[in-house]
Tab-separated table of C-alpha atoms and ligand atoms in Angstrom:
chain	number	residue	atom	x	y	z
A	274	MET	CA	5.955	31.475	-6.930
A	275	LYS	CA	2.286	30.005	-6.420
A	276	VAL	CA	2.811	25.849	-5.392
A	277	LEU	CA	-0.639	24.332	-5.593
A	278	ILE	CA	-1.187	20.838	-4.395
A	279	ILE	CA	-4.246	18.675	-5.217
A	280	GLY	CA	-4.271	16.103	-2.322
A	281	GLY	CA	-3.637	16.465	1.441
A	282	ASP	CA	-2.429	13.215	2.788
A	283	ALA	CA	0.996	11.405	2.632
A	284	ALA	CA	2.366	12.784	-0.668
A	285	GLY	CA	0.663	16.124	-0.477
A	286	MET	CA	1.403	17.099	2.719
A	287	SER	CA	5.065	15.986	2.840
A	288	ALA	CA	5.481	18.116	-0.317
A	289	ALA	CA	3.736	21.397	1.453
A	290	SER	CA	5.914	21.064	4.405
A	291	ARG	CA	9.163	20.374	2.204
A	292	ALA	CA	8.594	23.138	0.186
A	293	LYS	CA	7.553	25.754	2.888
A	294	ARG	CA	11.395	24.343	4.828
A	295	ASN	CA	12.909	24.714	1.343
A	296	ASN	CA	11.759	28.313	0.891
A	297	PRO	CA	9.720	29.605	3.689
A	298	ASP	CA	8.537	33.092	1.452
A	299	LEU	CA	6.827	30.348	-0.822
A	300	ASP	CA	2.981	30.562	-1.526
A	301	VAL	CA	1.908	26.909	-0.780
A	302	THR	CA	-1.430	26.309	-1.092
A	303	VAL	CA	-3.108	22.561	-0.615
A	304	LEU	CA	-6.723	21.506	-1.445
A	305	GLU	CA	-8.107	18.958	0.270
A	306	LYS	CA	-11.536	17.046	-0.927
A	307	THR	CA	-12.160	15.486	2.533
A	308	MET	CA	-12.211	17.227	6.156
A	309	ASP	CA	-8.858	15.246	7.342
A	310	VAL	CA	-5.334	15.662	6.687
A	311	SER	CA	-2.229	13.921	7.114
A	312	TYR	CA	-3.273	10.896	8.737
A	313	SER	CA	-1.585	7.074	8.760
A	314	ALA	CA	-4.096	4.714	6.783
A	315	CYS	CA	-1.723	2.153	7.490
A	316	GLY	CA	-2.776	2.506	11.097
A	317	MET	CA	-6.659	1.790	10.311
A	318	PRO	CA	-6.865	-1.619	10.777
A	319	TYR	CA	-5.286	-1.799	14.125
A	320	ASN	CA	-7.004	0.851	15.251
A	321	ILE	CA	-10.639	-0.733	14.108
A	322	ALA	CA	-9.288	-3.879	16.237
A	323	ASP	CA	-9.710	-1.882	19.512
A	324	PRO	CA	-13.343	-0.445	19.929
A	325	ASP	CA	-12.009	1.732	22.479
A	326	ARG	CA	-9.398	3.710	20.538
A	327	VAL	CA	-10.703	6.795	18.559
A	328	ILE	CA	-9.732	6.813	14.957
A	329	ASP	CA	-8.222	10.479	14.961
A	330	ASP	CA	-5.259	9.003	16.698
A	331	LEU	CA	-4.393	8.042	13.348
A	332	VAL	CA	-3.881	12.335	12.824
A	333	VAL	CA	-0.139	12.747	12.371
A	334	ARG	CA	-0.333	16.439	12.637
A	335	GLN	CA	-3.252	18.762	12.502
A	336	ALA	CA	-4.959	21.065	10.060
A	337	ASP	CA	-3.979	23.773	11.894
A	338	VAL	CA	-0.387	23.075	12.773
A	339	PHE	CA	-0.105	22.987	9.103
A	340	ARG	CA	-1.788	26.360	8.728
A	341	ASP	CA	-0.542	28.065	12.061
A	342	LYS	CA	2.717	26.945	12.230
A	343	GLN	CA	3.948	26.124	8.884
A	344	GLY	CA	2.438	29.111	6.794
A	345	ILE	CA	0.799	26.490	4.521
A	346	HIS	CA	-2.408	27.936	3.400
A	347	LEU	CA	-4.266	24.299	3.465
A	348	LEU	CA	-7.973	24.039	2.601
A	349	THR	CA	-10.006	21.047	4.069
A	350	GLY	CA	-13.281	20.235	1.671
A	351	HIS	CA	-12.225	21.555	-1.485
A	352	CYS	CA	-12.850	19.116	-4.368
A	353	VAL	CA	-10.831	19.700	-7.234
A	354	GLU	CA	-12.901	18.998	-10.340
A	355	SER	CA	-10.422	20.214	-13.531
A	356	ILE	CA	-7.315	21.464	-14.583
A	357	ASP	CA	-6.783	24.102	-17.112
A	358	PRO	CA	-2.867	23.217	-17.974
A	359	LEU	CA	-3.256	26.613	-20.429
A	360	ARG	CA	-4.186	29.013	-18.135
A	361	ARG	CA	-2.408	27.201	-15.298
A	362	THR	CA	-5.716	27.399	-13.201
A	363	VAL	CA	-7.613	24.340	-11.168
A	364	ALA	CA	-11.354	24.655	-10.431
A	365	GLY	CA	-13.552	22.704	-8.085
A	366	ILE	CA	-16.359	22.967	-5.231
A	367	SER	CA	-16.283	23.514	-1.511
A	368	ILE	CA	-17.944	21.096	0.996
A	369	GLN	CA	-20.461	24.080	1.189
A	370	GLY	CA	-21.353	24.080	-2.572
A	371	LYS	CA	-19.339	27.157	-3.268
A	372	ALA	CA	-17.401	27.076	-6.855
A	373	PHE	CA	-13.688	27.770	-6.312
A	374	GLN	CA	-10.573	28.392	-8.962
A	375	PHE	CA	-6.924	28.790	-7.764
A	376	SER	CA	-4.275	29.581	-10.318
A	377	TYR	CA	-0.484	28.497	-9.824
A	378	ASP	CA	3.055	28.769	-11.015
A	379	LYS	CA	3.934	24.893	-10.392
A	380	LEU	CA	1.056	22.514	-10.087
A	381	LEU	CA	1.266	18.874	-7.834
A	382	ILE	CA	-1.066	16.396	-8.375
A	383	ALA	CA	-1.338	13.997	-5.292
A	384	THR	CA	-4.666	12.569	-5.551
A	385	GLY	CA	-4.146	8.974	-4.254
A	386	GLY	CA	-5.756	6.366	-5.147
A	387	SER	CA	-9.460	4.953	-4.966
A	388	PRO	CA	-11.079	1.283	-4.003
A	389	ILE	CA	-11.683	-0.595	-6.480
A	390	VAL	CA	-15.614	-1.605	-6.471
A	391	PRO	CA	-17.141	-4.062	-8.856
A	392	ASN	CA	-19.694	-2.737	-11.079
A	393	LEU	CA	-22.024	-5.549	-9.540
A	394	ASP	CA	-25.429	-5.028	-7.986
A	395	GLY	CA	-25.906	-4.562	-4.139
A	396	PHE	CA	-22.316	-2.719	-3.689
A	397	ASP	CA	-24.205	0.255	-2.796
A	398	LEU	CA	-26.075	-1.088	-0.130
A	399	PRO	CA	-25.351	0.197	3.512
A	400	GLY	CA	-23.036	-2.339	4.948
A	401	VAL	CA	-21.075	-2.471	1.952
A	402	MET	CA	-17.915	-0.970	2.999
A	403	ALA	CA	-14.612	-0.374	1.824
A	404	LEU	CA	-11.497	0.767	3.510
A	405	LYS	CA	-9.134	3.951	2.397
A	406	SER	CA	-9.577	7.308	3.572
A	407	LEU	CA	-9.937	7.986	7.371
A	408	ASP	CA	-13.501	8.556	7.259
A	409	ASP	CA	-13.954	4.822	5.958
A	410	GLY	CA	-12.257	4.164	9.090
A	411	ARG	CA	-14.908	5.911	10.965
A	412	LYS	CA	-17.763	4.831	9.213
A	413	ILE	CA	-16.790	0.708	9.723
A	414	LYS	CA	-16.197	1.455	13.536
A	415	ALA	CA	-19.594	2.880	13.839
A	416	PHE	CA	-21.248	0.333	11.828
A	417	ILE	CA	-19.695	-2.608	13.704
A	418	LYS	CA	-20.949	-0.890	17.188
A	419	ALA	CA	-24.142	0.632	15.855
A	420	ASN	CA	-25.289	-2.985	14.356
A	421	ASN	CA	-23.385	-5.048	16.990
A	422	VAL	CA	-21.683	-6.850	13.958
A	423	LYS	CA	-20.795	-10.351	14.442
A	424	LYS	CA	-19.789	-11.691	10.872
A	425	VAL	CA	-18.370	-10.147	8.328
A	426	ILE	CA	-17.765	-11.161	4.903
A	427	ILE	CA	-14.269	-9.875	3.116
A	428	ILE	CA	-13.933	-9.548	-0.862
A	429	GLY	CA	-10.348	-10.114	-1.436
A	430	MET	CA	-7.406	-11.649	0.024
A	431	GLY	CA	-4.597	-8.826	-0.339
A	432	TYR	CA	-2.756	-7.408	2.368
A	433	ILE	CA	-5.382	-4.793	3.862
A	434	ALA	CA	-7.933	-7.554	3.414
A	435	LEU	CA	-5.944	-10.112	5.776
A	436	GLU	CA	-4.989	-7.255	8.055
A	437	MET	CA	-8.903	-6.393	8.400
A	438	CYS	CA	-9.404	-10.079	9.084
A	439	GLU	CA	-7.165	-10.316	11.962
A	440	ALA	CA	-8.594	-6.751	13.320
A	441	LEU	CA	-12.258	-7.962	13.115
A	442	ARG	CA	-11.259	-11.380	14.781
A	443	ALA	CA	-9.548	-9.371	17.556
A	444	ARG	CA	-13.179	-8.099	18.489
A	445	SER	CA	-14.598	-11.667	18.271
A	446	ILE	CA	-16.584	-10.952	15.062
A	447	ASP	CA	-16.442	-14.147	12.757
A	448	VAL	CA	-14.792	-13.444	9.100
A	449	ASP	CA	-15.369	-15.376	5.980
A	450	MET	CA	-13.166	-14.340	2.746
A	451	VAL	CA	-14.188	-14.592	-0.657
A	452	LYS	CA	-12.416	-13.761	-4.592
A	453	PRO	CA	-12.798	-14.654	-8.086
A	454	GLY	CA	-9.335	-15.817	-8.181
A	455	PRO	CA	-8.436	-19.427	-7.614
A	456	VAL	CA	-5.231	-18.860	-5.547
A	457	PHE	CA	-5.066	-17.643	-2.126
A	458	LEU	CA	-1.990	-15.381	-2.817
A	459	PRO	CA	-1.103	-15.727	-6.186
A	460	TRP	CA	2.205	-13.174	-5.907
A	461	MET	CA	3.693	-15.606	-3.578
A	462	ASP	CA	5.632	-18.906	-3.742
A	463	THR	CA	3.207	-21.851	-2.869
A	464	GLU	CA	5.382	-23.023	-0.092
A	465	LEU	CA	5.166	-19.885	1.642
A	466	SER	CA	1.603	-18.953	1.189
A	467	ASP	CA	0.616	-22.511	2.435
A	468	VAL	CA	1.778	-20.832	5.617
A	469	VAL	CA	0.000	-17.751	5.829
A	470	ARG	CA	-3.264	-19.900	4.794
A	471	GLN	CA	-2.695	-22.212	7.502
A	472	GLU	CA	-2.236	-18.973	9.837
A	473	VAL	CA	-5.436	-17.644	8.824
A	474	GLU	CA	-7.877	-20.810	8.722
A	475	SER	CA	-6.319	-21.412	12.435
A	476	ASN	CA	-7.573	-18.401	13.703
A	477	GLN	CA	-11.304	-19.307	12.424
A	478	VAL	CA	-11.289	-17.528	9.205
A	479	LYS	CA	-13.137	-19.549	6.252
A	480	LEU	CA	-11.185	-18.884	2.883
A	481	HIS	CA	-13.335	-19.014	-0.392
A	482	PRO	CA	-10.766	-18.565	-3.363
A	483	GLY	CA	-12.168	-19.276	-6.556
A	484	TYR	CA	-15.929	-18.121	-6.005
A	485	LYS	CA	-17.078	-15.506	-8.821
A	486	ILE	CA	-18.835	-12.717	-6.991
A	487	GLN	CA	-22.494	-12.058	-8.844
A	488	LYS	CA	-24.301	-9.406	-6.188
A	489	ILE	CA	-24.915	-8.857	-3.050
A	490	ASP	CA	-28.628	-8.974	-1.749
A	491	VAL	CA	-30.122	-7.878	1.473
A	492	GLU	CA	-32.655	-10.176	3.156
A	493	GLY	CA	-34.262	-9.847	6.493
A	494	GLY	CA	-31.570	-7.110	7.810
A	495	ARG	CA	-28.617	-9.523	6.614
A	496	LEU	CA	-26.169	-9.128	3.472
A	497	LYS	CA	-25.861	-12.029	1.344
A	498	VAL	CA	-22.964	-12.378	-0.912
A	499	ILE	CA	-23.837	-14.454	-4.118
A	500	CYS	CA	-21.253	-16.199	-5.837
A	501	SER	CA	-21.683	-18.665	-8.566
A	502	ASP	CA	-21.595	-22.098	-5.830
A	503	LEU	CA	-22.046	-20.361	-2.882
A	504	THR	CA	-23.898	-17.754	-1.065
A	505	LEU	CA	-22.470	-16.207	2.194
A	506	GLU	CA	-24.740	-14.262	4.443
A	507	ALA	CA	-22.978	-11.457	7.085
A	508	ASP	CA	-23.947	-8.146	9.056
A	509	MET	CA	-21.186	-6.460	6.953
A	510	VAL	CA	-19.035	-6.882	3.967
A	511	LEU	CA	-15.965	-5.007	3.412
A	512	VAL	CA	-14.420	-4.595	-0.130
A	513	ALA	CA	-11.159	-5.143	-0.280
A	514	VAL	CA	-9.992	-6.066	-4.311
A	515	GLY	CA	-7.485	-3.381	-4.434
A	516	ILE	CA	-6.937	0.260	-5.443
A	517	LYS	CA	-6.975	2.245	-9.136
A	518	PRO	CA	-4.778	5.627	-9.265
A	519	ASN	CA	-7.068	9.019	-8.916
A	520	SER	CA	-5.758	10.237	-12.517
A	521	GLU	CA	-8.949	11.172	-14.073
A	522	LEU	CA	-8.235	14.701	-13.541
A	523	ALA	CA	-4.967	14.139	-15.068
A	524	ALA	CA	-6.385	12.395	-18.000
A	525	GLU	CA	-8.938	14.978	-18.569
A	526	ALA	CA	-6.200	17.685	-18.397
A	527	GLY	CA	-4.544	15.981	-21.499
A	528	LEU	CA	-1.620	14.780	-19.307
A	529	ASP	CA	0.196	11.044	-20.236
A	530	LEU	CA	-0.887	8.045	-18.193
A	531	GLY	CA	1.309	5.101	-17.790
A	532	ILE	CA	1.189	1.833	-16.480
A	533	LYS	CA	-2.441	0.974	-14.774
A	534	ASP	CA	-3.406	4.420	-15.715
A	535	ALA	CA	-1.137	5.995	-13.212
A	536	ILE	CA	-0.054	9.453	-14.246
A	537	ALA	CA	3.227	8.849	-16.096
A	538	VAL	CA	6.109	10.740	-14.243
A	539	ASP	CA	10.047	11.300	-15.058
A	540	ARG	CA	12.216	10.875	-12.311
A	541	LYS	CA	11.679	14.258	-10.988
A	542	LEU	CA	8.023	13.451	-10.718
A	543	LYS	CA	7.454	15.974	-13.653
A	544	THR	CA	4.392	14.708	-15.790
A	545	SER	CA	4.252	15.506	-19.257
A	546	ASP	CA	3.260	19.176	-18.821
A	547	GLU	CA	6.821	20.963	-17.598
A	548	SER	CA	4.719	22.943	-14.684
A	549	ILE	CA	3.055	19.859	-13.267
A	550	TYR	CA	4.369	17.223	-10.934
A	551	ALA	CA	2.351	14.200	-9.940
A	552	ALA	CA	3.524	12.066	-6.273
A	553	GLY	CA	2.211	9.308	-4.596
A	554	ASP	CA	-0.529	6.523	-5.571
A	555	CYS	CA	-1.975	8.658	-8.153
A	556	ALA	CA	1.487	8.221	-10.163
A	557	ASP	CA	3.775	5.719	-11.566
A	558	ALA	CA	7.376	4.784	-10.855
A	559	TYR	CA	10.517	3.180	-11.815
A	560	HIS	CA	11.130	-0.301	-10.652
A	561	VAL	CA	15.040	-0.534	-9.700
A	562	VAL	CA	15.075	-4.015	-10.658
A	563	THR	CA	13.644	-3.918	-14.316
A	564	GLY	CA	14.480	-0.425	-14.977
A	565	LYS	CA	11.094	-0.121	-15.981
A	566	LYS	CA	7.899	1.779	-15.016
A	567	THR	CA	5.564	0.076	-12.462
A	568	TRP	CA	2.797	1.204	-10.029
A	569	ILE	CA	3.250	0.052	-6.600
A	570	PRO	CA	0.985	1.966	-4.339
A	571	LEU	CA	2.638	2.298	-0.793
A	572	ALA	CA	3.258	4.681	1.825
A	573	LEU	CA	6.887	5.354	1.553
A	574	ARG	CA	7.400	5.682	-1.672
A	575	ALA	CA	4.216	8.419	-1.693
A	576	ASN	CA	6.309	10.676	1.596
A	577	ARG	CA	9.340	10.353	-1.000
A	578	ALA	CA	7.898	11.490	-4.102
A	579	GLY	CA	6.127	13.985	-2.209
A	580	TRP	CA	9.417	15.300	-0.981
A	581	ALA	CA	11.389	15.057	-4.054
A	582	ALA	CA	8.531	16.954	-6.000
A	583	ALA	CA	9.017	19.621	-3.404
A	584	ASP	CA	12.641	20.040	-3.910
A	585	ASN	CA	11.956	20.196	-7.702
A	586	ILE	CA	9.646	22.538	-7.763
A	587	CYS	CA	11.802	24.870	-5.974
A	588	GLY	CA	14.792	24.362	-8.112
A	589	ASN	CA	16.786	21.706	-6.147
A	590	ALA	CA	16.897	19.177	-8.589
A	591	VAL	CA	16.473	15.475	-7.418
A	592	GLU	CA	16.101	12.293	-8.997
A	593	LEU	CA	14.432	9.405	-7.569
A	594	PRO	CA	15.689	5.701	-8.452
A	595	GLY	CA	12.509	3.890	-7.678
A	596	VAL	CA	11.008	1.385	-6.046
A	597	ALA	CA	12.051	-2.113	-5.206
A	598	GLY	CA	8.282	-3.105	-4.118
A	599	THR	CA	9.704	-3.576	-0.847
A	600	ALA	CA	6.704	-4.648	1.512
A	601	VAL	CA	5.649	-6.240	5.021
A	602	PHE	CA	2.075	-6.932	6.340
A	603	LYS	CA	1.122	-8.864	9.892
A	604	VAL	CA	-1.459	-11.693	10.055
A	605	PHE	CA	-2.349	-12.995	13.115
A	606	ASP	CA	1.099	-14.164	14.638
A	607	LEU	CA	2.840	-14.130	11.266
A	608	GLU	CA	4.919	-11.295	9.529
A	609	VAL	CA	4.981	-11.602	5.747
A	610	ALA	CA	7.329	-9.752	3.885
A	611	ARG	CA	9.000	-9.469	-0.029
A	612	THR	CA	11.141	-7.352	-1.988
A	613	GLY	CA	11.684	-7.072	-5.848
A	614	LEU	CA	10.354	-9.486	-8.344
A	615	THR	CA	8.656	-12.701	-8.373
A	616	LEU	CA	9.427	-15.624	-10.093
A	617	ASP	CA	6.930	-15.313	-12.660
A	618	ALA	CA	7.562	-11.043	-12.829
A	619	ALA	CA	11.460	-11.911	-13.306
A	620	LYS	CA	10.113	-14.252	-16.343
A	621	LYS	CA	7.665	-11.657	-17.951
A	622	SER	CA	10.603	-8.967	-17.616
A	623	GLY	CA	13.020	-10.932	-19.612
A	624	PHE	CA	15.472	-12.746	-17.089
A	625	GLU	CA	16.014	-16.097	-16.629
A	626	PRO	CA	14.906	-16.714	-13.184
A	627	ALA	CA	15.646	-19.118	-11.027
A	628	LYS	CA	14.739	-19.585	-7.442
A	629	VAL	CA	15.127	-21.540	-3.874
A	630	VAL	CA	12.924	-22.119	-1.067
A	631	ILE	CA	14.523	-22.830	2.352
A	632	LYS	CA	13.275	-23.130	5.875
A	633	THR	CA	15.877	-22.255	8.946
A	634	ARG	CA	15.002	-20.614	12.494
A	635	SER	CA	13.981	-17.131	13.775
A	636	ARG	CA	17.020	-18.058	16.642
A	637	ALA	CA	20.355	-19.644	16.933
A	638	HIS	CA	20.330	-23.354	17.457
A	639	ALA	CA	19.723	-24.057	21.039
A	640	HIS	CA	18.270	-20.715	21.668
A	641	PRO	CA	14.905	-21.102	23.092
A	642	GLY	CA	11.993	-19.720	21.750
A	643	ALA	CA	12.795	-19.832	17.895
A	644	SER	CA	10.027	-20.231	15.189
A	645	VAL	CA	10.442	-21.229	11.340
A	646	ILE	CA	11.502	-18.791	8.874
A	647	HIS	CA	10.402	-19.482	5.054
A	648	VAL	CA	12.686	-17.788	2.664
A	649	GLN	CA	12.279	-17.939	-1.371
A	650	MET	CA	14.597	-15.937	-3.402
A	651	VAL	CA	14.778	-15.597	-7.108
A	652	GLY	CA	18.170	-14.518	-9.097
A	653	ASP	CA	18.975	-14.381	-12.567
A	654	GLN	CA	20.710	-17.412	-14.604
A	655	LYS	CA	22.324	-14.963	-17.145
A	656	THR	CA	23.528	-12.585	-14.929
A	657	GLY	CA	23.670	-13.718	-11.178
A	658	ARG	CA	21.567	-10.741	-10.166
A	659	LEU	CA	19.569	-11.083	-6.975
A	660	LEU	CA	16.173	-10.377	-8.142
A	661	GLY	CA	13.598	-10.981	-5.667
A	662	VAL	CA	13.252	-12.369	-2.051
A	663	GLN	CA	10.030	-13.684	-0.138
A	664	MET	CA	10.002	-14.289	3.660
A	665	VAL	CA	7.585	-15.740	6.264
A	666	GLY	CA	8.122	-16.086	9.498
A	667	LYS	CA	6.356	-15.500	13.875
A	668	GLU	CA	9.454	-13.326	14.125
A	669	GLY	CA	12.759	-11.941	12.432
A	670	VAL	CA	11.353	-11.195	8.901
A	671	ALA	CA	9.968	-7.482	9.018
A	672	HIS	CA	13.082	-5.613	9.064
A	673	ARG	CA	15.082	-8.607	7.736
A	674	ILE	CA	13.456	-7.681	4.595
A	675	ASN	CA	15.661	-4.565	4.058
A	676	ALA	CA	18.773	-5.920	3.570
A	677	PRO	CA	17.911	-7.838	0.128
A	678	ALA	CA	15.898	-4.484	-0.636
A	679	VAL	CA	19.217	-2.613	-0.497
A	680	ALA	CA	21.061	-5.117	-2.093
A	681	LEU	CA	18.297	-4.572	-4.847
A	682	HIS	CA	18.799	-1.061	-5.179
A	683	ASN	CA	22.462	-1.287	-5.478
A	684	GLN	CA	22.080	-4.537	-8.697
A	685	MET	CA	23.760	-6.827	-6.363
A	686	THR	CA	24.407	-10.285	-7.730
A	687	VAL	CA	23.721	-13.625	-5.440
A	688	GLU	CA	27.033	-14.190	-5.102
A	689	ALA	CA	27.764	-10.880	-3.665
A	690	TYR	CA	24.744	-10.435	-1.463
A	691	GLY	CA	26.145	-13.813	-0.078
A	692	GLN	CA	28.986	-12.392	0.878
A	693	ALA	CA	27.215	-9.718	3.202
A	694	ASP	CA	28.242	-9.085	6.722
A	695	LEU	CA	25.370	-9.428	8.301
A	696	ALA	CA	24.874	-9.173	12.092
A	697	TYR	CA	24.693	-12.467	14.221
A	698	ALA	CA	23.905	-13.209	18.041
A	699	PRO	CA	21.915	-16.320	19.032
A	700	PRO	CA	18.442	-14.343	19.774
A	701	PHE	CA	18.148	-12.705	16.607
A	702	GLY	CA	18.556	-15.619	13.870
A	703	PRO	CA	21.471	-18.296	13.184
A	704	THR	CA	25.334	-17.503	12.520
A	705	TRP	CA	24.294	-17.684	8.792
A	706	ASP	CA	21.174	-15.110	8.418
A	707	PRO	CA	18.341	-16.831	6.731
A	708	THR	CA	18.656	-14.958	3.698
A	709	LEU	CA	22.358	-15.595	3.113
A	710	THR	CA	21.441	-19.203	3.330
A	711	ALA	CA	19.048	-18.642	0.499
A	712	ALA	CA	21.477	-16.893	-1.010
A	713	ASN	CA	24.241	-19.682	-0.688
A	714	GLN	CA	21.505	-22.320	-1.956
A	715	LEU	CA	20.581	-20.395	-4.802
A	716	LEU	CA	23.941	-20.217	-6.017
A	717	LYS	CA	24.032	-23.592	-6.952
A	718	ARG	CA	21.401	-22.812	-9.325
A	719	ILE	CA	22.447	-20.126	-11.001
B	162	FAD	C1	-5.923	0.070	5.461
B	162	FAD	C2	-4.864	0.763	4.403
B	162	FAD	C3	-3.226	0.076	5.430
B	162	FAD	C4	-2.167	0.398	4.689
B	162	FAD	N1	-1.018	0.032	5.080
B	162	FAD	C5	0.075	0.440	4.434
B	162	FAD	C6	1.140	-0.279	5.206
B	162	FAD	O1	1.362	-1.166	5.836
B	162	FAD	N2	2.075	0.070	4.396
B	162	FAD	C7	2.233	1.205	3.153
B	162	FAD	O2	3.507	1.272	2.660
B	162	FAD	N3	1.093	1.267	2.530
B	162	FAD	C8	-0.079	1.137	3.374
B	162	FAD	N4	-1.131	1.707	2.775
B	162	FAD	C9	-0.980	2.121	1.753
B	162	FAD	C10	-0.414	4.047	2.072
B	162	FAD	O3	-1.796	4.368	2.929
B	162	FAD	C11	-0.652	4.622	0.757
B	162	FAD	O4	0.612	4.153	-0.265
B	162	FAD	C12	-0.139	6.302	0.786
B	162	FAD	O5	-1.114	6.772	1.341
B	162	FAD	C13	-0.642	7.101	-0.336
B	162	FAD	O6	-0.533	8.453	-0.125
B	162	FAD	P1	-1.163	9.584	-1.181
B	162	FAD	O7	-0.530	10.499	-0.561
B	162	FAD	O8	-0.510	9.372	-2.493
B	162	FAD	O9	-2.654	8.973	-0.873
B	162	FAD	P2	-3.700	9.257	-0.466
B	162	FAD	O10	-3.402	9.050	0.954
B	162	FAD	O11	-5.012	8.278	-0.837
B	162	FAD	O12	-4.073	10.718	-0.107
B	162	FAD	C14	-4.909	11.136	-1.509
B	162	FAD	C15	-5.335	12.497	-1.102
B	162	FAD	O13	-5.804	13.612	-1.995
B	162	FAD	C16	-7.068	13.359	-1.782
B	162	FAD	N5	-7.689	14.105	-2.971
B	162	FAD	C17	-8.554	13.325	-4.193
B	162	FAD	N6	-8.902	13.684	-5.484
B	162	FAD	C18	-9.162	14.533	-4.635
B	162	FAD	C19	-9.508	15.821	-5.227
B	162	FAD	N7	-9.992	15.932	-6.574
B	162	FAD	N8	-9.331	17.146	-5.085
B	162	FAD	C20	-9.030	17.296	-3.419
B	162	FAD	N9	-8.524	16.057	-2.924
B	162	FAD	C21	-8.557	15.447	-3.289
B	162	FAD	C22	-7.975	12.681	-0.770
B	162	FAD	O14	-8.946	12.905	-0.129
B	162	FAD	C23	-6.701	12.414	-0.134
B	162	FAD	O15	-6.902	12.835	1.134
B	162	FAD	C24	-2.303	1.256	3.582
B	162	FAD	C25	-3.145	1.781	2.762
B	162	FAD	C26	-4.822	1.616	3.367
B	162	FAD	C27	-6.128	1.901	3.196
């Protein structure tokens, strides 16, 4: 059987490796348009923070290892331009300009996402960059070095924007952040997002939410981000306003698209075509809380979907339960984490949500070195179900989010979660874990 995979990063290479492990005789070909495969995009902000680290450190497995040790026919510099589902072929062009065509029995689309770049004047100027691929990371590092960058404007305030503002400040680069939306972190409870905002501002980052960007200009070698009532100047502009799924190939081939134009897949990662699967940032998924389709582009689910697609292709039927939207990021000294639904999302999904926000400690009473942990918990008044948790603090937040995430996968009620036997010792938290205290408080409201 010929298995063809488009895209050679998290989902694509996980699928290729898994397929070969399942069946070493399988003919597996991967077509990747760039020269990089299997790297940690998530590590790029931390690598950019350190001028002495080479960005290629982030490559998890070299292309030759896939070829020589795993027997995967991996072709870099091969950009797929079309899929013909009737003939079961894909066609494209190589980096050397040579047209190619491959046939398949089963196809996996693992084309990921692309950064959204506003269709405004000046977003194509040199020094206006986005961070998605390893090559973007290379270019950003090279630009900072070559131009001795002292000031950067970041457009956007999502998690990549915030990780990058920390990375740039670590290199003593001044940072202004600007975005059209008026609210700093709109998905986060105000009490918690105020803590993040203070942390960012106390690291001399200037935040400008609520400014509609009109264009970018260049004057005297400096870039100018021109907004309605504000003009900001810098040596470099980083555009970090989100990503969109790379689903054009699928759409042109007549496959169904779903939420946010991601490729619609079932729980087996199969698209609307029997022979075509899709996995990772290009595809949608089920949300374990709502049971409805969602699109949350993150690394674990891309790797997992790659595995599951490979298993299904190899005839080992697997159905994925879905995602809870569990995510974590670091910004300066803060850990910020979330899982499940926000209050607003819960309302929109038909729940009758109530929330609680509590402040507790990261270590036991009187244990030295404690800091504050803020927890917001959302539950459903109709069913008592736990719906979502957000947390912010200097320690003990990142991995603590995993307990409520597992509870969401199991549709636990707030009451049942409150009875969970969670670990305790003074250096790691109070006797009542912060999430248990939140559950106990929330129980009074639902
Ligand atoms: C800076 C940054 C930080 C991040 N941090 C985190 C984090 O902390 N935690 C987390 O969970 N996630 C994080 N992510 C997101 C995570 O990296 C992605 O969810 C994950 O890489 C998705 O994997 P994927 O294989 O679906 O897509 P991608 O990694 O985008 O891979 C898709 C591949 O397909 C190739 N391709 C696209 N079109 C074609 C074509 N037509 N022909 C051939 N090849 C094609 C692309 O070149 C690319 O190599 C981060 C992302 C970035 C950019």
